[in-house]
Coordinates of C-alpha atoms and ligand atoms in Angstrom, one line a residue:
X104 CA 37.4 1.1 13.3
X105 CA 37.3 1.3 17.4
X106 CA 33.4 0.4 18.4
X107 CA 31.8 2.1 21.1
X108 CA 30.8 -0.1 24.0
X109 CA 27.9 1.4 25.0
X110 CA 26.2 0.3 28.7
X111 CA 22.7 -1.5 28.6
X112 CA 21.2 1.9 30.7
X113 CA 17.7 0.3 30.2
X114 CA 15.8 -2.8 31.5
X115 CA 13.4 -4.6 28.7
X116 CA 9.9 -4.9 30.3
X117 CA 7.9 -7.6 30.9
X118 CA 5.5 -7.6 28.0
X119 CA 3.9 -10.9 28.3
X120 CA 0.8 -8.9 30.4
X121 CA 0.1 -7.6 26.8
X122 CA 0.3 -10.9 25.0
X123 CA -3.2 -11.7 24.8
X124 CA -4.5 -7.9 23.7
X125 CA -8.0 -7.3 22.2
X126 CA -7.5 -8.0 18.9
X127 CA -6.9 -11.4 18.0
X128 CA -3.4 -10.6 17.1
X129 CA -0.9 -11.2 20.2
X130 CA 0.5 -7.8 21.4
X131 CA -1.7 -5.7 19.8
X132 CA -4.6 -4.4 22.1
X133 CA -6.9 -1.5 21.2
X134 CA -8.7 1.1 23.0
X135 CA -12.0 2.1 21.6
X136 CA -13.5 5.5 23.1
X137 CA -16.9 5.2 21.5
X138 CA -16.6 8.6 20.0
X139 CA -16.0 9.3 16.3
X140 CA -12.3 9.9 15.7
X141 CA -9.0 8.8 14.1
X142 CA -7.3 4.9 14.5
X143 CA -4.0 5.8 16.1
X144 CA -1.4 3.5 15.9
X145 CA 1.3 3.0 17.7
X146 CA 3.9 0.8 17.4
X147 CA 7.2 -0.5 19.8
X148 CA 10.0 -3.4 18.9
X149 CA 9.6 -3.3 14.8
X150 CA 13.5 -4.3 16.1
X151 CA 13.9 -6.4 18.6
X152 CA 16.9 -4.7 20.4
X153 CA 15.2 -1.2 20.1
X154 CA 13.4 -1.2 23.4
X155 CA 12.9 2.4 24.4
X156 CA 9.5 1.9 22.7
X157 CA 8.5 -1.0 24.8
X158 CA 9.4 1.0 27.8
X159 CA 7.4 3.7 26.6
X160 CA 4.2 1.5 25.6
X161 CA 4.6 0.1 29.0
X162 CA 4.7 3.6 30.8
X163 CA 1.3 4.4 28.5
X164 CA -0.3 1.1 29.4
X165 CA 0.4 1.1 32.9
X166 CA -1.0 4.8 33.3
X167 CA -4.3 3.4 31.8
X168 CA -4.5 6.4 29.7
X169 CA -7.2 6.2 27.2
X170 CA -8.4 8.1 23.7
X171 CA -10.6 11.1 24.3
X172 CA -11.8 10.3 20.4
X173 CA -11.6 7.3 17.7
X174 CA -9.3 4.4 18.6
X175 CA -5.8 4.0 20.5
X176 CA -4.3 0.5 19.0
X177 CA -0.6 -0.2 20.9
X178 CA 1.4 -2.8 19.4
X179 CA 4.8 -4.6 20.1
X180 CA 5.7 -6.0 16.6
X181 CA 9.2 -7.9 16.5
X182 CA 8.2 -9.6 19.6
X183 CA 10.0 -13.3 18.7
X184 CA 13.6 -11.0 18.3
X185 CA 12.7 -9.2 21.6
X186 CA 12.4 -12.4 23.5
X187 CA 16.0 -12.9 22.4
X188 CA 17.5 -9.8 24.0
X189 CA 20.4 -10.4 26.0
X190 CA 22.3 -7.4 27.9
X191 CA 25.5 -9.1 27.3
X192 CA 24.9 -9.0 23.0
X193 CA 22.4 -6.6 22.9
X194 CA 23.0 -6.4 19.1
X195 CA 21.5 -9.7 18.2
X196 CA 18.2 -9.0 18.9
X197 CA 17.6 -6.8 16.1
X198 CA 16.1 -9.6 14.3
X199 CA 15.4 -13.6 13.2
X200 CA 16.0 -14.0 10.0
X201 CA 15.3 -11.0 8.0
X202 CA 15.1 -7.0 9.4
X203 CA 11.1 -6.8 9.5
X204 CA 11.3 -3.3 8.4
X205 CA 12.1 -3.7 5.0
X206 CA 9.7 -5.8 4.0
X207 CA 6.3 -4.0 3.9
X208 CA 5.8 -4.2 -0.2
X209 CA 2.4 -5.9 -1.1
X210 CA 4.5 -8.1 -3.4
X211 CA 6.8 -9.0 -0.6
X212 CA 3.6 -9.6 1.9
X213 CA 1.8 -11.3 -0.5
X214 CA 4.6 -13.2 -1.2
X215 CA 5.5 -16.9 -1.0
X216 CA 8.5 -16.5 1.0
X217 CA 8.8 -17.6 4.3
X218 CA 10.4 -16.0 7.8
X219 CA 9.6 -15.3 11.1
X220 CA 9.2 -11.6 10.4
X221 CA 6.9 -12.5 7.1
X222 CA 4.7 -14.3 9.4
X223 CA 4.2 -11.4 12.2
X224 CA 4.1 -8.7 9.3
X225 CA 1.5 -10.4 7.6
X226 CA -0.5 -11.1 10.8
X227 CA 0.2 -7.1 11.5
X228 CA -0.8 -6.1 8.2
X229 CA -4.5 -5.6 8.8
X230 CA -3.9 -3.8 11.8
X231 CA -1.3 -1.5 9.9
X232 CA -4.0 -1.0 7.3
X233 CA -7.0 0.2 9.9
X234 CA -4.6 2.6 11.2
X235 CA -5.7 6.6 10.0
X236 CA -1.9 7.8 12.1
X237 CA 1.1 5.6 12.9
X238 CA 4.0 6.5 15.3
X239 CA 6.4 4.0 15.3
X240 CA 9.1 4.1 17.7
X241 CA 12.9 3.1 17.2
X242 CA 16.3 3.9 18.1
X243 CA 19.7 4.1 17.0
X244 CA 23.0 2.4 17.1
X245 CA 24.9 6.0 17.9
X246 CA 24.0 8.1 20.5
X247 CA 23.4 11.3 18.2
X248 CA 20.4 13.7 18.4
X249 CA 16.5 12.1 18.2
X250 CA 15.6 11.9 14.3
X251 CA 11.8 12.3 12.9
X252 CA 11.8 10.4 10.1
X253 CA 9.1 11.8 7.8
X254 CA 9.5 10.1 4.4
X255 CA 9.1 11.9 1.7
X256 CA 5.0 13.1 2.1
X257 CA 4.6 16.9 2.5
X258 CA 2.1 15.8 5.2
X259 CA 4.1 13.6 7.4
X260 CA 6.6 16.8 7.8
X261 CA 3.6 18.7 8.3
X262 CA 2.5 16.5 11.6
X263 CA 5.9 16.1 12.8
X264 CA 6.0 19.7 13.1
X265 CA 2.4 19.7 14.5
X266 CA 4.4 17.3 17.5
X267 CA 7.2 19.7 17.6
X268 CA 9.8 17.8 19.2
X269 CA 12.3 16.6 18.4
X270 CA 14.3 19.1 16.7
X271 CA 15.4 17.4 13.6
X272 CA 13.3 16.1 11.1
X273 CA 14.7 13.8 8.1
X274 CA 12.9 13.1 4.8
X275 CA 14.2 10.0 3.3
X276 CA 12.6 7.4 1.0
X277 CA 14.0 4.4 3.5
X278 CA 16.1 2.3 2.1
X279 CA 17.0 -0.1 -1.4
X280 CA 16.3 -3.7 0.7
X281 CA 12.5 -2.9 1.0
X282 CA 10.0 -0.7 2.0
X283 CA 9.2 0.4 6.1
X284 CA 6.0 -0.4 7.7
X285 CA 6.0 3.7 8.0
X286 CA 5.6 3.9 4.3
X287 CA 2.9 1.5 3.5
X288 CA 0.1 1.9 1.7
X289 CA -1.8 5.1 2.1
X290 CA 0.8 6.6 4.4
X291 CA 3.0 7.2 1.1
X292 CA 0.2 8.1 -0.8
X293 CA 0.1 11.9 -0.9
X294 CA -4.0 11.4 -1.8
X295 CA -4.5 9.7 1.0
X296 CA -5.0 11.5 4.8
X297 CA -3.0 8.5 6.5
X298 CA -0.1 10.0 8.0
X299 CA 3.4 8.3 9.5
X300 CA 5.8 9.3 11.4
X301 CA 8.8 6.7 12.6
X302 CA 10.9 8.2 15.5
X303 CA 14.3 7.4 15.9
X304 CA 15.1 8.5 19.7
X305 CA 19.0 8.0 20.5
X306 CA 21.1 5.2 20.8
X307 CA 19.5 2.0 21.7
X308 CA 20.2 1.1 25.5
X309 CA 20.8 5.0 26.7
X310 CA 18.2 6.3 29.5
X311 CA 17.5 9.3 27.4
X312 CA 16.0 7.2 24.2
X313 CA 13.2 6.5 26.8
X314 CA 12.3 9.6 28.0
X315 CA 12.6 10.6 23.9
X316 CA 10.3 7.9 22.6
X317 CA 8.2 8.7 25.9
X318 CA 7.5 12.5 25.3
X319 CA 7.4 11.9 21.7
X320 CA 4.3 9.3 21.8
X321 CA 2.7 11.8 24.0
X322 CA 3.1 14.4 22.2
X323 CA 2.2 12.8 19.1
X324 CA -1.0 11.5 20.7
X325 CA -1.7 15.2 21.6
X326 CA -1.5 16.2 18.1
X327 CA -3.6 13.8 16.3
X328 CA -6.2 14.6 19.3
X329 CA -6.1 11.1 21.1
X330 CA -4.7 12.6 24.5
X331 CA -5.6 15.9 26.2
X332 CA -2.1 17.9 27.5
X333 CA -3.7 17.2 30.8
X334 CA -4.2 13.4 30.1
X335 CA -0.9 13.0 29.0
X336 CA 0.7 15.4 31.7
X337 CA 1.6 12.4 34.4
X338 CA 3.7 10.8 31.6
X339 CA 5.8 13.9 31.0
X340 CA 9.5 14.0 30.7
X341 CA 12.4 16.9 30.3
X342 CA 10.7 17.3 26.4
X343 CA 7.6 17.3 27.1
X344 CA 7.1 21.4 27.1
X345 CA 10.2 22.0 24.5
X346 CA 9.8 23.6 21.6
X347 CA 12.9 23.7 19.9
X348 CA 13.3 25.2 16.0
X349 CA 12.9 22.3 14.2
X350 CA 15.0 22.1 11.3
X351 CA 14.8 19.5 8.3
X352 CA 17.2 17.2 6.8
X353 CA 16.5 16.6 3.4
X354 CA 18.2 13.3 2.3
X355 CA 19.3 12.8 -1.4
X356 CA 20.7 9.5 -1.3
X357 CA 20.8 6.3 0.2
X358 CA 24.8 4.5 -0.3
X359 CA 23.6 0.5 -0.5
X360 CA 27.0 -1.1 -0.2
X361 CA 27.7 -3.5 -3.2
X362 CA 30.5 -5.7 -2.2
X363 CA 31.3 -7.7 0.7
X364 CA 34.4 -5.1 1.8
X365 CA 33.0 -1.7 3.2
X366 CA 34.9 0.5 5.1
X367 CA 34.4 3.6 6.5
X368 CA 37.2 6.2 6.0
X369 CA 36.2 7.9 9.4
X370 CA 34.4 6.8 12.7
X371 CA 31.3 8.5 11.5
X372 CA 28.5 8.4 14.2
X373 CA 26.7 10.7 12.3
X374 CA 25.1 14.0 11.8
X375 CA 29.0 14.8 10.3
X376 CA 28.8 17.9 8.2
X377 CA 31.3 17.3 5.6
X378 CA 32.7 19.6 3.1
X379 CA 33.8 20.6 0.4
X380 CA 31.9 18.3 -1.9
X381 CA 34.2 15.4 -3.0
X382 CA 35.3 14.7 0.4
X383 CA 36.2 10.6 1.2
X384 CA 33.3 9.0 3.1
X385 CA 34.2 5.2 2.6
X386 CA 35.4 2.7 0.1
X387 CA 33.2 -0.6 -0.9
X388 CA 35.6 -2.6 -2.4
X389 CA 38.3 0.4 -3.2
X390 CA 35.6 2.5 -5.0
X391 CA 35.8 5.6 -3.0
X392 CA 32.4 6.9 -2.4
X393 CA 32.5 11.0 -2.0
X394 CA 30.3 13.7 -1.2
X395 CA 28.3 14.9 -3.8
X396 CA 27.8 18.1 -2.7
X397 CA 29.1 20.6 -0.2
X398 CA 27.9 20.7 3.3
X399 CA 26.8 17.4 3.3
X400 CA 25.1 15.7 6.3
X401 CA 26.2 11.8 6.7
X402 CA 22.7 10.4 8.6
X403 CA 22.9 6.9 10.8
X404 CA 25.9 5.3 9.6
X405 CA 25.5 2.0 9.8
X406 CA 27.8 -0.8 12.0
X407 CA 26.5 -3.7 10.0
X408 CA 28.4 -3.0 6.8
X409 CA 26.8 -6.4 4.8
X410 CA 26.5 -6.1 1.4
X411 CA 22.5 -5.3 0.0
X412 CA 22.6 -2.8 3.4
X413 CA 22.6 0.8 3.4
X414 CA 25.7 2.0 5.2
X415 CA 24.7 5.8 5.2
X416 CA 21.8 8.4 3.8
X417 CA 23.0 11.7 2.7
X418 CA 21.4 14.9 3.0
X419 CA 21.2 18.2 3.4
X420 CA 19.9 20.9 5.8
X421 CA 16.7 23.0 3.9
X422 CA 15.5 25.1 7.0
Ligands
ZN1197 ZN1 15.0 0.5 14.3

């Protein structure tokens, strides 16, 4: 299968002026408006390689926007794999030893295991836990259309039509290697208010995942009533007055590959509407995996086809 090269269109920033925060924990800094409100969280580099989020926690910082009510906290969480990005492999930053995103299980946290991501999630963890809304920003390995991923909490679809943008929404239980920090503790707990939302806002080096993850923490931050429009006006980009019909992706199955030989029978990037039902999508280890229905959406086909991994979520479109 031919890869896409795609260019490095964005520059990391220089986070080290955030090291030190307000919290105790290195990277995370809160903003405390003295008025009763929500904890809003949000959250930049939960991979390494994603850095759209840092540019946009940068862009908040250095506007020295502050909450109108509750708490702001900002956080840069993967920082150790960030420090490793390099332009010329900008693939390898993803993570140290282990993706930090699939480990946010109170058995795994609690854990005896080690790793460099175990260590910063469990230093995160309280912070995680104070937080009444998280938005954590990603991005993507294809450049397809901007993704809300809403799990699978009639709430969290809820809010991400409160922010309005982007236009698709995906509800998806994450993946078979471990929980997301997006659906810990109360935020998949459909009696508790905490809300997530996790934003996955094009592919991970293009000049538009930045102005994606940009309008998309501002508009967010409007929504749960941190920001004023007017606040969060000098920040605005091409999506920040959109108002597309959002339409929902309802996923019905992750494929976990189970050998060490995956392959891909197309060159999915993904968003593929495949029919009829039964149609090829891969083979792991000669089983052929088909579509189980028709008109099924193939969502973030994966590039690192390692066995334990999911390689693709399939869904389908319910509004
Ligand atoms: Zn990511």
């Amino acid at each position: 299968m031919p890869e896409p090269n795609y260019a490095v269109e964005l520059s990391p920033p220089d986070i080290e002026p955030y090291r030190s925060g307000n919290t105790g924990v290195e990277y995370v800094t809160t903003f405390d408006s003295g008025i009763a409100g929500p904890h809003v969280l949000v959250t930049a580099l939960t991979h390494g390689n994603e850095i759209c989020g840092a540019i946009a926690l940068d862009l908040l910082f250095r506007a020295g926007l502050r909450p109108r009510q509750g708490k702001l906290t900002l956080a840069f969480d993967n920082v150790a794999a960030y420090r490793n990005f390099d332009p010329r492999v900008p693939v390898a930053s993803r993570f140290v030893d282990e993706d930090f995103n699939r480990l946010w299980a109170p058995a795994t946290l609690d854990g005896s295991r080690q790793s460099t991501e175990l260590t910063r999630a469990r230093t995160l963890r309280p912070i995680v836990e104070a937080a009444d809304f998280l938005l954590d920003i990603h991005s993507m390995q294809y450049a397809t259309a901007p993704l809300m991923l809403a799990g699978t909490r009639d709430k969290s679809v809820a809010l991400a039509r409160r922010v309005g943008i982007p236009e698709l929404i995906m509800c998806d239980a994450g993946h078979a290697a471990g929980p997301r920090m997006r659906d810990y503790g109360g935020f998949d707990d459909p009696a508790s208010s905490k809300t997530a939302l996790l934003i996955e806002s094009g592919q991970h080096w293009e000049r538009r995942a930045a102005e994606v993850a940009t309008d998309v923490m501002l508009r967010f931050l409007i929504a749960v009533g941190t920001l004023s429009r007017d606040d969060a006006q000098v920040l605005a980009g091409p999506d920040f007055d959109a108002h597309p019909r959002q339409r929902i992706i309802q996923v019905t199955e992750a494929i976990t590959i189970t050998s060490d030989n995956f392959e891909f029978a197309q060159d999915f990037r993904g968003l593929e509407v495949l029919s009829p039902k039964g149609t090829l999508i891969g083979r792991d280890s000669g089983r052929e995996i088909l579509t189980p229905y028709d008109e099924c959406v193939l969502i973030m086909p994966s590039r690192r086809l390692a066995k334990g991994q999911t390689a693709v979520r399939l869904g389908r479109f319910v509004s």
